Amino acid sequence: MANVLTPQGEDFPRWYQDVIAKAQLAENGPAKGSQVIRPTGFALWERMVDEMDARIKETGTENASFPLLIPESYFTREADHVEGFAPELWMVTHGGGKELEEKLAIRPTSETIIGEYMSKWVNSYRDLPLLLNQWCNVMRYELRTRLFLRSSEFLWQEGHTVHDSYEDAHAFTLRILHEVYADFMENVLALPVLRGIKTEAERFAGALNTFAVEALMRDGKALQMGTSHELGQNFAKAFDIQFQGKDGKQAFGWTTSWGTSTRMVGGLIMGHGDDAGLRVPPKLAPVQVLVMVVKDTEEVQDAARKVYDELKDAGIRVKLDHRGDVAFGRRAVDAELKGYPVRIEIGPRDLKNGEATIASRVEGTKQTVPIGMLAEAVAAALQGAQDQLWDEAVARRESLTNDVSTVEEAVEAAQTGYARLPWDACGVEGEQRAAQSAVTVRVLQREDGSVPDSLDESGLIAYLARSY
């Protein structure tokens, strides 16, 4: 495999690009910063969408679709929002060969356009909470781009809600953080995440508070995997989202917004991948088991098809590789690169003995199993792979997290992972000094690891790191 991928320890960024290319996940598009997501990569995203969408709907949120083009005037209604996003906007100035009377922004996010329609749909407390989500593409201008991690166009989900009180909006913001984002990332992606509140410098433009989930990659850098924003009444006042309360009085709503994107695919690659390629957690994997024909004979083909059918009937996401015109070694390398959790290899010798070989991508082991016991052995191998990826990620994060007492120590420790520092010993001034060394405060937590309600709490702990 050394000839296929650059080793992580030699050049991690090059390894990342190699995996994306060799596993056929994505490639650069013709416009600066655009990306073409190939079927293998898109299948990973589809599984993420399936898992996330189910969790989002469990909260009572409904999917909708809003326009891609947003009138420029919408952005001027919320001062902090327009200031934060102005450098990233792509603008449409002409349509049908004519200059437009008003420029149209290609959505970087949809608080403005959705806020406009929320103001029409919300009239009474009986209309609340209004819980909306959309799966779509957005565009943000980027100088330095990297596939999946930072592109000018990407796919994501963005949730937008209105509530009748601060308390309800705050609770829902944290519900999304814990029950949707962290639950998916830890129980499906097998990536432990830090849950916390962002500092004012890292807060979403126009928000009261931003809460985030952060994962640690194998090179010791942090990756923001998702954010949930508490918007207060800022956008409600900007877009006149008012309702008549139970007391008969008019009041402004309390809004939230929250999102995750194809950046999670990058997190999957860098969080679990090794020098042989991807390692996909079985609970996420579009292909959990690859049944491979070692030698192209009628008997082997029939046996492989039977195993495929039995596993499929058992509810396992399985794929059959019955190609006889491609060398087995080449197909095995391709399966390793794409991170299929389990391979079942069936050849003439296996059939003669009434057996098949199970290869575990994560554990790097092979075992011979009677064909009649394959389903049971595969289930155990899949669970073992899921558990091992989680255990490895947790152990790695723990080993790369260091307690420090000064900003200078934090900057040094952040070169290889997380630096944990009392926020009182860092503060805004220390945050600015760390930023000069490309080290940022990723989140703030309480001492017990729980998520603070606001930045006003005392005794908070800061996690600093280099990041993507």
Coordinates of C-alpha atoms in Angstrom, one line a residue:
M1 CA 0.0 0.0 0.0
A2 CA 3.0 2.3 0.4
N3 CA 3.0 2.8 -3.3
V4 CA -0.6 3.8 -3.4
L5 CA -0.9 6.4 -0.7
T6 CA 1.6 8.9 0.9
P7 CA 2.0 7.7 4.5
Q8 CA 0.2 9.9 7.1
G9 CA 3.4 10.4 9.1
E10 CA 5.3 11.6 6.1
D11 CA 2.8 14.2 4.7
F12 CA -0.7 14.2 6.2
P13 CA -2.2 16.8 3.8
R14 CA -0.9 14.8 0.8
W15 CA -2.2 11.6 2.3
Y16 CA -5.6 13.2 2.6
Q17 CA -5.6 14.3 -1.1
D18 CA -4.3 10.8 -2.1
V19 CA -7.2 9.1 -0.3
I20 CA -9.8 11.3 -1.9
A21 CA -8.3 10.6 -5.4
K22 CA -7.5 6.9 -5.0
A23 CA -10.8 6.0 -3.3
Q24 CA -12.6 8.0 -6.0
L25 CA -14.4 10.2 -3.5
A26 CA -14.3 13.7 -5.2
E27 CA -12.3 16.0 -7.4
N28 CA -12.0 19.7 -8.1
G29 CA -14.6 21.3 -10.3
P30 CA -14.0 23.8 -13.1
A31 CA -14.8 26.9 -11.1
K32 CA -12.5 28.0 -8.3
G33 CA -13.3 26.2 -5.1
S34 CA -16.0 23.9 -6.6
Q35 CA -16.0 20.2 -6.1
V36 CA -17.4 17.2 -7.9
I37 CA -18.5 14.5 -5.5
R38 CA -18.1 11.1 -7.1
P39 CA -20.6 8.2 -6.4
T40 CA -18.4 6.6 -3.7
G41 CA -18.1 9.9 -1.8
F42 CA -21.8 10.8 -2.4
A43 CA -22.9 7.4 -1.0
L44 CA -21.2 8.4 2.3
W45 CA -23.0 11.7 2.3
E46 CA -26.3 10.0 1.5
R47 CA -25.9 7.7 4.5
M48 CA -25.1 10.8 6.7
V49 CA -28.2 12.5 5.3
D50 CA -30.4 9.4 6.1
E51 CA -29.1 9.2 9.7
M52 CA -29.2 12.9 10.4
D53 CA -32.6 13.4 8.8
A54 CA -34.2 10.8 11.0
R55 CA -32.8 12.4 14.1
I56 CA -33.9 15.9 13.0
K57 CA -37.4 14.7 12.4
E58 CA -37.5 13.1 15.8
T59 CA -37.3 16.6 17.2
G60 CA -40.5 17.5 15.4
T61 CA -38.7 19.5 12.7
E62 CA -40.1 19.4 9.1
N63 CA -38.2 19.7 5.9
A64 CA -38.8 22.5 3.4
S65 CA -37.1 24.2 0.5
F66 CA -36.2 27.9 0.1
P67 CA -34.8 29.9 -2.9
L68 CA -31.1 29.8 -3.8
L69 CA -31.1 33.5 -4.8
I70 CA -31.7 36.1 -2.0
P71 CA -32.2 39.8 -2.7
E72 CA -29.2 41.8 -1.5
S73 CA -31.5 44.1 0.6
Y74 CA -32.4 41.1 2.9
F75 CA -28.8 41.0 4.2
T76 CA -28.8 44.7 5.2
R77 CA -31.6 44.2 7.7
E78 CA -29.4 42.4 10.3
A79 CA -26.2 44.5 10.7
D80 CA -23.9 41.9 12.3
H81 CA -25.0 39.3 9.8
V82 CA -24.3 41.3 6.7
E83 CA -20.9 42.4 8.1
G84 CA -20.0 38.8 8.9
F85 CA -21.0 37.4 5.5
A86 CA -20.2 40.2 3.1
P87 CA -16.7 39.0 2.2
E88 CA -18.1 35.5 1.4
L89 CA -21.0 36.5 -0.8
W90 CA -21.3 35.5 -4.5
M91 CA -23.6 38.0 -6.3
V92 CA -25.7 37.6 -9.4
T93 CA -25.8 40.9 -11.2
H94 CA -27.4 39.9 -14.6
G95 CA -30.2 37.7 -15.7
G96 CA -31.6 37.0 -19.2
G97 CA -28.9 39.2 -20.7
K98 CA -29.9 42.3 -18.6
E99 CA -28.6 43.9 -15.5
L100 CA -30.8 43.3 -12.5
E101 CA -32.4 46.1 -10.7
E102 CA -31.3 44.5 -7.4
K103 CA -28.4 42.2 -7.0
L104 CA -29.1 38.7 -5.8
A105 CA -26.9 36.8 -3.4
I106 CA -26.4 33.1 -3.8
R107 CA -27.3 31.8 -0.4
P108 CA -24.3 31.4 2.0
T109 CA -26.9 30.5 4.6
S110 CA -30.7 31.2 4.7
E111 CA -31.5 33.0 7.9
T112 CA -32.6 36.0 5.9
I113 CA -34.8 34.4 3.3
I114 CA -36.4 32.0 5.8
G115 CA -36.9 34.8 8.3
E116 CA -38.9 36.6 5.6
Y117 CA -41.3 33.7 5.3
M118 CA -41.4 33.0 9.0
S119 CA -42.8 36.5 9.5
K120 CA -45.7 35.6 7.2
W121 CA -46.4 32.2 8.8
V122 CA -46.2 33.1 12.5
N123 CA -49.1 35.1 13.8
S124 CA -50.1 33.5 17.1
Y125 CA -48.5 31.5 19.9
R126 CA -50.5 28.6 18.5
D127 CA -48.1 28.7 15.4
L128 CA -45.1 28.1 17.7
P129 CA -42.7 26.5 17.7
L130 CA -42.1 26.6 14.0
L131 CA -39.4 24.0 13.2
L132 CA -37.9 24.0 9.7
N133 CA -35.0 22.3 8.0
Q134 CA -33.7 22.2 4.5
W135 CA -31.1 20.1 2.7
C136 CA -29.4 22.1 0.0
N137 CA -26.2 23.6 -1.4
V138 CA -24.7 26.9 -0.4
M139 CA -21.9 29.1 -1.7
R140 CA -19.3 31.0 0.2
Y141 CA -16.2 32.6 -1.4
E142 CA -13.0 31.0 -0.2
L143 CA -9.4 31.9 -1.0
R144 CA -7.9 28.6 0.1
T145 CA -9.9 25.5 -0.7
R146 CA -9.7 21.9 0.2
L147 CA -12.1 19.1 -0.9
F148 CA -14.8 18.5 1.6
L149 CA -13.2 20.7 4.2
R150 CA -13.4 24.2 2.7
S151 CA -15.0 24.7 -0.7
S152 CA -16.8 27.6 -2.3
E153 CA -19.9 25.4 -2.8
F154 CA -20.9 22.6 -0.4
L155 CA -23.9 20.5 0.6
W156 CA -25.5 20.8 4.0
Q157 CA -28.6 20.9 6.2
E158 CA -29.7 24.1 7.8
G159 CA -32.3 24.2 10.5
H160 CA -34.3 27.3 11.4
T161 CA -36.8 27.6 14.2
V162 CA -39.0 30.2 16.0
H163 CA -40.1 29.9 19.6
D164 CA -42.3 31.8 22.0
S165 CA -39.6 32.2 24.7
Y166 CA -35.9 32.5 25.3
E167 CA -36.0 29.3 27.4
D168 CA -37.7 27.2 24.7
A169 CA -35.3 28.4 22.0
H170 CA -32.3 27.9 24.2
A171 CA -33.4 24.3 25.1
F172 CA -34.0 23.5 21.5
T173 CA -30.6 24.8 20.5
L174 CA -28.9 22.4 22.9
R175 CA -31.3 19.6 22.0
I176 CA -30.0 19.8 18.4
L177 CA -26.4 19.8 19.6
H178 CA -26.8 16.7 21.8
E179 CA -29.6 14.6 20.4
V180 CA -29.0 15.2 16.7
Y181 CA -25.4 16.2 16.1
A182 CA -23.4 14.6 18.9
D183 CA -25.5 11.5 18.9
F184 CA -24.9 10.9 15.2
M185 CA -21.2 11.7 15.3
E186 CA -20.5 9.5 18.3
N187 CA -22.9 6.6 17.7
V188 CA -22.7 6.4 13.9
L189 CA -19.5 8.1 12.9
A190 CA -17.7 6.7 15.9
L191 CA -16.0 10.1 16.5
P192 CA -16.0 11.5 20.0
V193 CA -16.8 15.2 20.0
L194 CA -16.2 18.1 22.4
R195 CA -19.5 19.9 23.0
G196 CA -19.3 23.4 24.1
I197 CA -19.9 27.1 23.6
K198 CA -17.9 29.3 21.2
T199 CA -16.2 32.5 22.3
E200 CA -17.4 35.8 21.1
A201 CA -14.6 35.9 18.4
E202 CA -15.8 32.5 17.0
R203 CA -19.6 33.2 17.3
F204 CA -21.9 33.1 14.3
A205 CA -22.6 36.6 12.9
G206 CA -25.8 37.9 14.5
A207 CA -26.1 35.2 17.2
L208 CA -26.4 35.6 20.9
N209 CA -24.5 32.3 21.4
T210 CA -23.0 29.6 19.2
F211 CA -22.7 26.0 20.4
A212 CA -20.5 23.5 18.6
V213 CA -19.2 20.0 18.3
E214 CA -15.5 19.5 17.6
A215 CA -13.6 16.4 16.7
L216 CA -9.9 15.7 16.8
M217 CA -8.3 14.4 13.6
R218 CA -5.4 11.9 13.4
D219 CA -2.9 14.7 12.8
G220 CA -3.9 16.5 16.1
K221 CA -5.9 19.3 14.5
A222 CA -9.5 20.0 15.4
L223 CA -12.4 20.1 13.0
Q224 CA -15.6 21.9 13.7
M225 CA -18.2 19.3 12.8
G226 CA -21.4 21.2 13.4
T227 CA -22.9 24.3 15.1
S228 CA -26.1 25.3 16.7
H229 CA -26.9 29.0 17.1
E230 CA -29.0 30.8 19.6
L231 CA -30.1 33.9 17.7
G232 CA -32.2 35.6 20.4
Q233 CA -34.6 38.2 18.9
N234 CA -32.1 39.8 16.5
F235 CA -33.5 38.2 13.4
A236 CA -37.0 38.3 14.6
K237 CA -36.8 42.0 14.9
A238 CA -35.0 42.4 11.6
F239 CA -37.7 40.4 9.8
D240 CA -40.7 41.3 12.0
I241 CA -41.4 37.8 13.2
Q242 CA -44.1 38.6 15.7
F243 CA -46.9 36.6 17.4
Q244 CA -49.8 37.3 19.7
G245 CA -49.1 35.7 23.0
K246 CA -51.6 34.0 25.3
D247 CA -51.9 37.3 27.1
G248 CA -53.1 38.9 23.9
K249 CA -50.0 41.1 23.5
Q250 CA -47.7 41.2 20.5
A251 CA -44.2 39.8 21.0
F252 CA -41.1 39.0 18.9
G253 CA -40.2 35.4 18.4
W254 CA -36.9 33.8 19.6
T255 CA -35.1 32.1 16.8
T256 CA -32.4 29.4 16.3
S257 CA -30.3 28.1 13.4
W258 CA -28.1 25.1 13.1
G259 CA -26.1 23.2 10.5
T260 CA -23.8 20.5 9.4
S261 CA -22.3 19.9 6.0
T262 CA -20.2 17.7 3.7
R263 CA -17.3 18.7 6.0
M264 CA -18.3 15.7 8.0
V265 CA -17.0 13.5 5.1
G266 CA -13.6 15.2 5.5
G267 CA -13.9 14.5 9.3
L268 CA -14.6 10.8 8.6
I269 CA -11.5 10.5 6.3
M270 CA -9.1 12.3 8.7
G271 CA -10.6 10.9 11.9
H272 CA -10.4 7.2 11.0
G273 CA -8.4 6.8 7.8
D274 CA -5.0 5.0 7.9
D275 CA -2.1 4.4 5.4
A276 CA -4.2 1.9 3.5
G277 CA -7.1 4.3 2.9
L278 CA -10.6 4.9 4.4
R279 CA -11.9 3.1 7.4
V280 CA -15.7 3.5 7.4
P281 CA -17.6 2.7 10.6
P282 CA -20.1 -0.1 9.8
K283 CA -23.1 1.8 11.1
L284 CA -22.4 4.5 8.5
A285 CA -21.0 2.4 5.7
P286 CA -23.0 2.3 2.4
V287 CA -21.4 -1.1 1.8
Q288 CA -20.9 -2.9 5.1
V289 CA -19.8 -6.2 3.5
L290 CA -18.2 -6.9 0.1
V291 CA -18.5 -10.4 -1.1
M292 CA -15.6 -11.2 -3.4
V293 CA -15.1 -14.0 -6.0
V294 CA -11.5 -15.1 -5.8
K295 CA -11.6 -17.1 -9.0
D296 CA -14.2 -16.9 -11.7
T297 CA -15.8 -20.4 -11.8
E298 CA -19.4 -21.2 -12.0
E299 CA -19.4 -22.9 -8.6
V300 CA -17.7 -20.0 -7.0
Q301 CA -20.0 -17.5 -8.6
D302 CA -23.1 -19.4 -7.5
A303 CA -21.8 -19.7 -3.9
A304 CA -21.0 -16.0 -3.8
R305 CA -24.4 -15.0 -5.1
K306 CA -26.0 -17.2 -2.4
V307 CA -24.0 -15.6 0.3
Y308 CA -24.8 -12.1 -1.0
D309 CA -28.6 -12.9 -1.1
E310 CA -28.5 -14.3 2.5
L311 CA -26.7 -11.3 3.9
K312 CA -29.0 -8.9 2.0
D313 CA -32.0 -10.7 3.4
A314 CA -30.5 -10.3 6.9
G315 CA -30.6 -6.5 6.5
I316 CA -26.9 -6.1 5.8
R317 CA -25.8 -3.5 3.2
V318 CA -23.8 -5.8 1.0
K319 CA -22.2 -5.6 -2.5
L320 CA -21.1 -8.5 -4.8
D321 CA -17.8 -8.2 -6.6
H322 CA -18.0 -11.1 -9.2
R323 CA -15.6 -9.6 -11.7
G324 CA -13.4 -12.2 -13.2
D325 CA -11.5 -9.9 -15.5
V326 CA -9.9 -7.8 -12.8
A327 CA -7.1 -9.3 -10.7
F328 CA -8.1 -10.2 -7.2
G329 CA -5.2 -8.3 -5.6
R330 CA -6.2 -5.1 -7.4
R331 CA -9.9 -5.5 -6.3
A332 CA -8.7 -6.2 -2.7
V333 CA -6.6 -3.0 -2.6
D334 CA -9.6 -1.0 -4.0
A335 CA -11.8 -2.4 -1.2
E336 CA -9.2 -1.4 1.4
L337 CA -9.0 2.1 -0.1
K338 CA -12.7 2.6 0.1
G339 CA -12.9 1.3 3.6
Y340 CA -15.4 -1.4 3.3
P341 CA -15.6 -2.8 6.9
V342 CA -15.8 -6.5 6.0
R343 CA -14.8 -8.5 3.0
I344 CA -15.9 -12.1 2.4
E345 CA -13.6 -13.9 0.0
I346 CA -14.8 -17.1 -1.7
G347 CA -12.6 -19.3 -3.9
P348 CA -12.5 -22.9 -5.1
R349 CA -10.4 -24.0 -2.1
D350 CA -12.8 -22.3 0.3
L351 CA -15.8 -24.1 -1.3
K352 CA -14.1 -27.4 -1.2
N353 CA -13.8 -27.0 2.6
G354 CA -17.2 -25.5 3.0
E355 CA -15.7 -22.3 4.2
A356 CA -15.2 -18.6 3.3
T357 CA -12.6 -16.1 4.5
I358 CA -13.7 -13.0 6.4
A359 CA -11.3 -10.0 6.2
S360 CA -11.8 -7.1 8.7
R361 CA -10.7 -3.7 7.4
V362 CA -10.4 -2.1 10.8
E363 CA -8.9 -5.0 12.7
G364 CA -6.6 -6.0 9.8
T365 CA -7.3 -9.6 10.4
K366 CA -8.6 -12.6 8.4
Q367 CA -10.4 -15.6 9.6
T368 CA -11.9 -18.8 8.0
V369 CA -15.5 -19.4 8.8
P370 CA -17.9 -22.2 7.8
I371 CA -20.3 -20.8 5.2
G372 CA -23.2 -21.8 7.4
M373 CA -22.0 -19.5 10.1
L374 CA -21.2 -16.5 8.0
A375 CA -24.1 -14.3 9.0
E376 CA -23.3 -14.6 12.7
A377 CA -19.5 -14.1 12.1
V378 CA -20.2 -11.0 9.9
A379 CA -22.5 -9.4 12.6
A380 CA -19.7 -9.9 15.2
A381 CA -17.1 -8.5 12.8
L382 CA -19.2 -5.4 12.1
Q383 CA -19.8 -4.7 15.8
G384 CA -16.1 -5.3 16.5
A385 CA -15.1 -2.8 13.9
Q386 CA -17.5 -0.1 15.1
D387 CA -16.3 -0.6 18.7
Q388 CA -12.6 -0.5 17.7
L389 CA -12.9 2.7 15.7
W390 CA -14.6 4.4 18.7
D391 CA -12.1 3.1 21.2
E392 CA -9.1 4.2 19.1
A393 CA -10.6 7.7 18.6
V394 CA -11.3 8.1 22.3
A395 CA -7.8 6.9 23.3
R396 CA -6.2 9.2 20.7
R397 CA -8.1 12.2 21.9
E398 CA -7.2 11.5 25.5
S399 CA -3.5 11.0 24.7
L400 CA -3.4 14.3 22.7
T401 CA -5.1 16.4 25.3
N402 CA -2.9 18.2 27.8
D403 CA -3.7 20.4 30.8
V404 CA -1.7 23.7 30.8
S405 CA -1.7 26.8 32.9
T406 CA -0.6 29.6 30.5
V407 CA -1.4 30.7 26.9
E408 CA 2.2 30.1 25.9
E409 CA 2.0 26.5 27.2
A410 CA -1.3 26.1 25.3
V411 CA 0.2 27.3 22.0
E412 CA 3.0 24.7 22.4
A413 CA 0.6 21.9 23.4
A414 CA -1.8 22.7 20.6
Q415 CA 0.8 21.8 18.0
T416 CA -0.1 18.1 18.6
G417 CA -3.6 18.2 20.0
Y418 CA -5.9 19.9 22.5
A419 CA -4.6 22.2 25.2
R420 CA -7.0 22.5 28.1
L421 CA -6.7 25.8 30.0
P422 CA -8.9 27.7 32.5
W423 CA -10.6 30.5 30.5
D424 CA -9.7 32.9 33.3
A425 CA -6.1 32.3 32.5
C426 CA -6.7 32.9 28.8
G427 CA -9.4 35.4 28.2
V428 CA -10.0 37.5 25.1
E429 CA -6.4 38.9 25.3
G430 CA -4.9 35.4 25.5
E431 CA -7.2 34.2 22.7
Q432 CA -5.8 37.0 20.4
R433 CA -2.2 36.1 21.3
A434 CA -2.8 32.4 20.6
A435 CA -4.4 33.3 17.2
Q436 CA -1.1 34.9 16.1
S437 CA 0.3 31.3 16.2
A438 CA -2.7 29.9 14.3
V439 CA -4.2 28.4 17.5
T440 CA -7.8 29.1 18.4
V441 CA -10.2 28.4 21.2
R442 CA -12.4 25.6 19.9
V443 CA -15.0 25.5 22.7
L444 CA -15.5 26.4 26.3
Q445 CA -16.9 23.9 28.7
R446 CA -17.7 23.7 32.4
E447 CA -15.2 21.9 34.6
D448 CA -17.4 18.7 34.5
G449 CA -17.4 18.7 30.7
S450 CA -21.0 19.9 30.3
V451 CA -22.0 22.8 28.0
P452 CA -22.4 26.3 29.6
D453 CA -25.6 28.2 29.0
S454 CA -23.6 31.4 28.3
L455 CA -20.2 33.0 28.3
D456 CA -21.1 34.7 31.6
E457 CA -20.6 31.6 33.7
S458 CA -17.5 31.5 35.9
G459 CA -14.9 28.7 36.0
L460 CA -15.1 27.7 32.4
I461 CA -12.4 25.6 30.7
A462 CA -11.1 26.5 27.2
Y463 CA -9.9 23.9 24.7
L464 CA -7.4 25.4 22.3
A465 CA -6.0 23.7 19.1
R466 CA -4.9 24.2 15.6
S467 CA -7.8 23.6 13.3
Y468 CA -9.1 23.1 9.8

